[in-house]
C-alpha atoms as one frame of an Amber mdcrd trajectory, in Angstrom:
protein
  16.165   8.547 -14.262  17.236   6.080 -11.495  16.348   6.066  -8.347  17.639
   4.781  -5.453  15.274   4.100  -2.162  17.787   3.156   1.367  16.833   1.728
   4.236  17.804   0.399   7.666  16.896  -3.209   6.492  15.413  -4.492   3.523
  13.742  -8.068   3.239  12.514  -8.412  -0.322  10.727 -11.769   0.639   9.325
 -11.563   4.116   6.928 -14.812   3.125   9.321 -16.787   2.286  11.843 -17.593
   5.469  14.614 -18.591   3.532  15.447 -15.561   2.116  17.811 -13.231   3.798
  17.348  -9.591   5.044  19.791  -7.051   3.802  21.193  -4.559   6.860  21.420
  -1.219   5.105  19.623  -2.307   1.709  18.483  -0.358  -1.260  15.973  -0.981
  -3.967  17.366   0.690  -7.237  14.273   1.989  -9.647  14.137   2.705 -13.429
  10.673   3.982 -14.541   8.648   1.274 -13.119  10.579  -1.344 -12.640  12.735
  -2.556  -9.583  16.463  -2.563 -11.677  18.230  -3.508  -8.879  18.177  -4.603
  -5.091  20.900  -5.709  -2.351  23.332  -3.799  -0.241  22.852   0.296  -0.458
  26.499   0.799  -0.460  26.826  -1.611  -3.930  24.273  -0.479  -5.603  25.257
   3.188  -4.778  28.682   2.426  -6.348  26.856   0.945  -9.671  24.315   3.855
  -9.957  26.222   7.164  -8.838  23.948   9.294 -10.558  21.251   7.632  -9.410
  18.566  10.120  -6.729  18.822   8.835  -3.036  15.480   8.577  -0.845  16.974
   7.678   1.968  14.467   5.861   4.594  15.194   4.818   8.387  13.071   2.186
   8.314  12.314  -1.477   6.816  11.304  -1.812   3.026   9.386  -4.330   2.177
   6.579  -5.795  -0.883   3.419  -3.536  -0.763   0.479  -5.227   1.089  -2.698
  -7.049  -0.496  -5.730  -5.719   1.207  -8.007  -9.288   0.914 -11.135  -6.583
   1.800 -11.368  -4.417  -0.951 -14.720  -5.245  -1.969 -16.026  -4.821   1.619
 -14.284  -1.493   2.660 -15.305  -0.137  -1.331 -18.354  -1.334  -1.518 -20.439
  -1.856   1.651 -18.908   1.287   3.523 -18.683   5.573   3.189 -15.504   6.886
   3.849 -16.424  10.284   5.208 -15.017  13.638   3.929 -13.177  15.309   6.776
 -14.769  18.164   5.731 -17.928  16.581   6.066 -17.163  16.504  10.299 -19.083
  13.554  10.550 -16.049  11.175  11.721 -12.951   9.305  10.231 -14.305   6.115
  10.387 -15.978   4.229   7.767 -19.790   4.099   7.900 -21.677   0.768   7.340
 -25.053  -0.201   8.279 -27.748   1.985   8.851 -25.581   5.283   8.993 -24.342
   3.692   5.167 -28.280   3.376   4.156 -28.822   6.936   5.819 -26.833   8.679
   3.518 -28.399   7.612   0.241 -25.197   7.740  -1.860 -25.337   7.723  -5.966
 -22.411   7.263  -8.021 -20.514  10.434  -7.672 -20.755   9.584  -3.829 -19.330
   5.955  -4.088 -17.031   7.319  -6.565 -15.294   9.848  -4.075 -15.883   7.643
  -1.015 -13.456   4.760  -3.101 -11.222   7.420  -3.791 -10.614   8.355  -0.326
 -10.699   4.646   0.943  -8.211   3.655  -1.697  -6.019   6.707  -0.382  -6.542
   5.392   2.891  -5.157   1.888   1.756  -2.005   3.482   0.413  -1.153   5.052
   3.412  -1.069   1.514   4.887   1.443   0.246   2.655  -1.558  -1.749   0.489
  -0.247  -2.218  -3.177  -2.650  -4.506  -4.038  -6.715  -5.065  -3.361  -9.352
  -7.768  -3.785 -12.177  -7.886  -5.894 -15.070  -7.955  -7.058 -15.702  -3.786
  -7.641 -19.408  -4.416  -9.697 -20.172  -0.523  -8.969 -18.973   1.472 -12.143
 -17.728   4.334 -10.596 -15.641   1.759  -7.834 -14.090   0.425 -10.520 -13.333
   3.225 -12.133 -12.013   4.867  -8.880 -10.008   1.406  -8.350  -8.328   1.424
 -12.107  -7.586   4.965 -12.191  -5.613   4.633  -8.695  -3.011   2.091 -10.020
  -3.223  -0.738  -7.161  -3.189  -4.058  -8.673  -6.906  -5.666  -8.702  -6.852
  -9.198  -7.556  -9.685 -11.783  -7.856 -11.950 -12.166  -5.049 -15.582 -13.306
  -4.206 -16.398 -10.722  -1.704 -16.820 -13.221   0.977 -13.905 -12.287   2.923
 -15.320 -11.843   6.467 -14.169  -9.240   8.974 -15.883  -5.902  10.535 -14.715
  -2.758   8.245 -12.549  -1.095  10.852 -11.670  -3.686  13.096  -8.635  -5.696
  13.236  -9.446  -8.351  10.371 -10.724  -6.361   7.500  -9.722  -3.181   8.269
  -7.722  -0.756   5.838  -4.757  -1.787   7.555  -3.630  -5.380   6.600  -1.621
  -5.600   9.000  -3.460  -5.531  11.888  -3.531  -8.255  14.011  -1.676  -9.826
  11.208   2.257 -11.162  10.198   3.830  -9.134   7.558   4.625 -12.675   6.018
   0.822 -13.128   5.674  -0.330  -9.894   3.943   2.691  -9.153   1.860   2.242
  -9.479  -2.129   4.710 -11.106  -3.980   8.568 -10.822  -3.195  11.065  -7.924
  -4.923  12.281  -9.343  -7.601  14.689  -7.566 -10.656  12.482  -6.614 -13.597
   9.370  -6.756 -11.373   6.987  -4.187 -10.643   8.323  -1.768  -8.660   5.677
  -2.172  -5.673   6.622  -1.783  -2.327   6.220   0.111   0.764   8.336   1.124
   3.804   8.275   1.355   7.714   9.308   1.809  10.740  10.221  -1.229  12.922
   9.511  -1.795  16.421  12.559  -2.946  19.008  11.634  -6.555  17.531  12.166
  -5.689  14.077   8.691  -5.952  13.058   6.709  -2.954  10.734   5.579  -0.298
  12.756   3.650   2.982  10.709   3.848   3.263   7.085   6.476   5.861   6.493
   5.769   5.799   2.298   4.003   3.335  -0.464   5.819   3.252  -3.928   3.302
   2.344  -6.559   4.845   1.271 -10.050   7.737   3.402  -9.049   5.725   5.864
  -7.960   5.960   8.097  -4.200   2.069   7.789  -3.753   2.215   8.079  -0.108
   4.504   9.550   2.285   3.835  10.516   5.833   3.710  14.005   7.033
């Protein structure tokens, strides 16, 4: 089954500035795979039996979170039923809580959730705890190379779960929509200046994995 994902504006290449925007664009989806991508109102014509999401926002290439290992690895994300917070716990409250496998296991989980609803298709490396990895492969985000040197303070504007935090969507975007790809990508709202705003929903190899409440 087809379907069809609108929105306000679609720019299937933000990191490259040569290629246009599309006012009113879709993103047409056959298992997963993007099978199509341009104006809503073409695309609607082609595919008329196609299912419309229809999204007042911007769609764009999921994210790459460059801090996977970091935010997976060297930090708890807490439970809510646990009442002990929503942010993740490093340092000495990290040591304090003398996790074993099962615990990292369900703490990736969450922080991988947690990445989704940030628009992040795509994570960093290295994951050298079994049940990480396991939590990261069984989630579907592409796993990317990395060293586990990228810097930042988990939580804070440059290594965060958001990527986009203190960051252009040019710079954290991964890859460009392309027919045949992947069908990766997320969507949401835009600010007076046209920039992403909240995630609204992340589409994961075609895939609603995340849509706001």
């Amino acid at each position: 089954m087809l379907t069809l994902h609108r929105a306000a504006l679609l720019r299937p290449a933000p990191a490259d500035p040569a290629a246009p925007s599309v006012p009113d664009g879709a993103v047409v989806v056959r298992g997963d795979r993007i099978a199509g991508l341009g104006p809503y109102r073409e695309l609607a014509a082609a595919h008329p039996d196609a299912r419309v999401r229809d999204w007042d926002g911007l769609l764009t290439p999921g994210l790459l979170n460059r801090y996977g290992h970091r935010l997976l690895e060297c930090a708890y994300h807490p439970d809510p039923r646990e009442e002990i917070g929503a942010e993740p716990l490093t340092g000495a409250a990290l040591d304090a809580l003398g996790l074993d496998e099962a615990g990292w296991g369900a703490s990736a989980r969450r922080g991988l959730q947690r990445m989704l609803a940030h628009g992040t298709t795509a994570v960093a490396g290295p994951f050298e705890r079994t049940s990480v990895r396991t939590a990261v492969s069984r989630s579907g985000l592409l796993t990317l190379p990395g060293d586990g040197s990228a810097g930042g303070v988990v939580g804070g504007s440059d290594g965060g779960l958001d990527p986009l935090a203190g960051h252009r969507l040019a710079d954290v975007v991964h890859g460009a929509l392309t027919v045949g790809a992947r069908a990766d990508f997320a969507l949401f709202e835009q600010d007076p200046s046209g920039q992403p705003g909240a995630c609204l929903a992340t589409v994961l190899a075609g895939r609603l994995l995340h849509r706001r409440r």
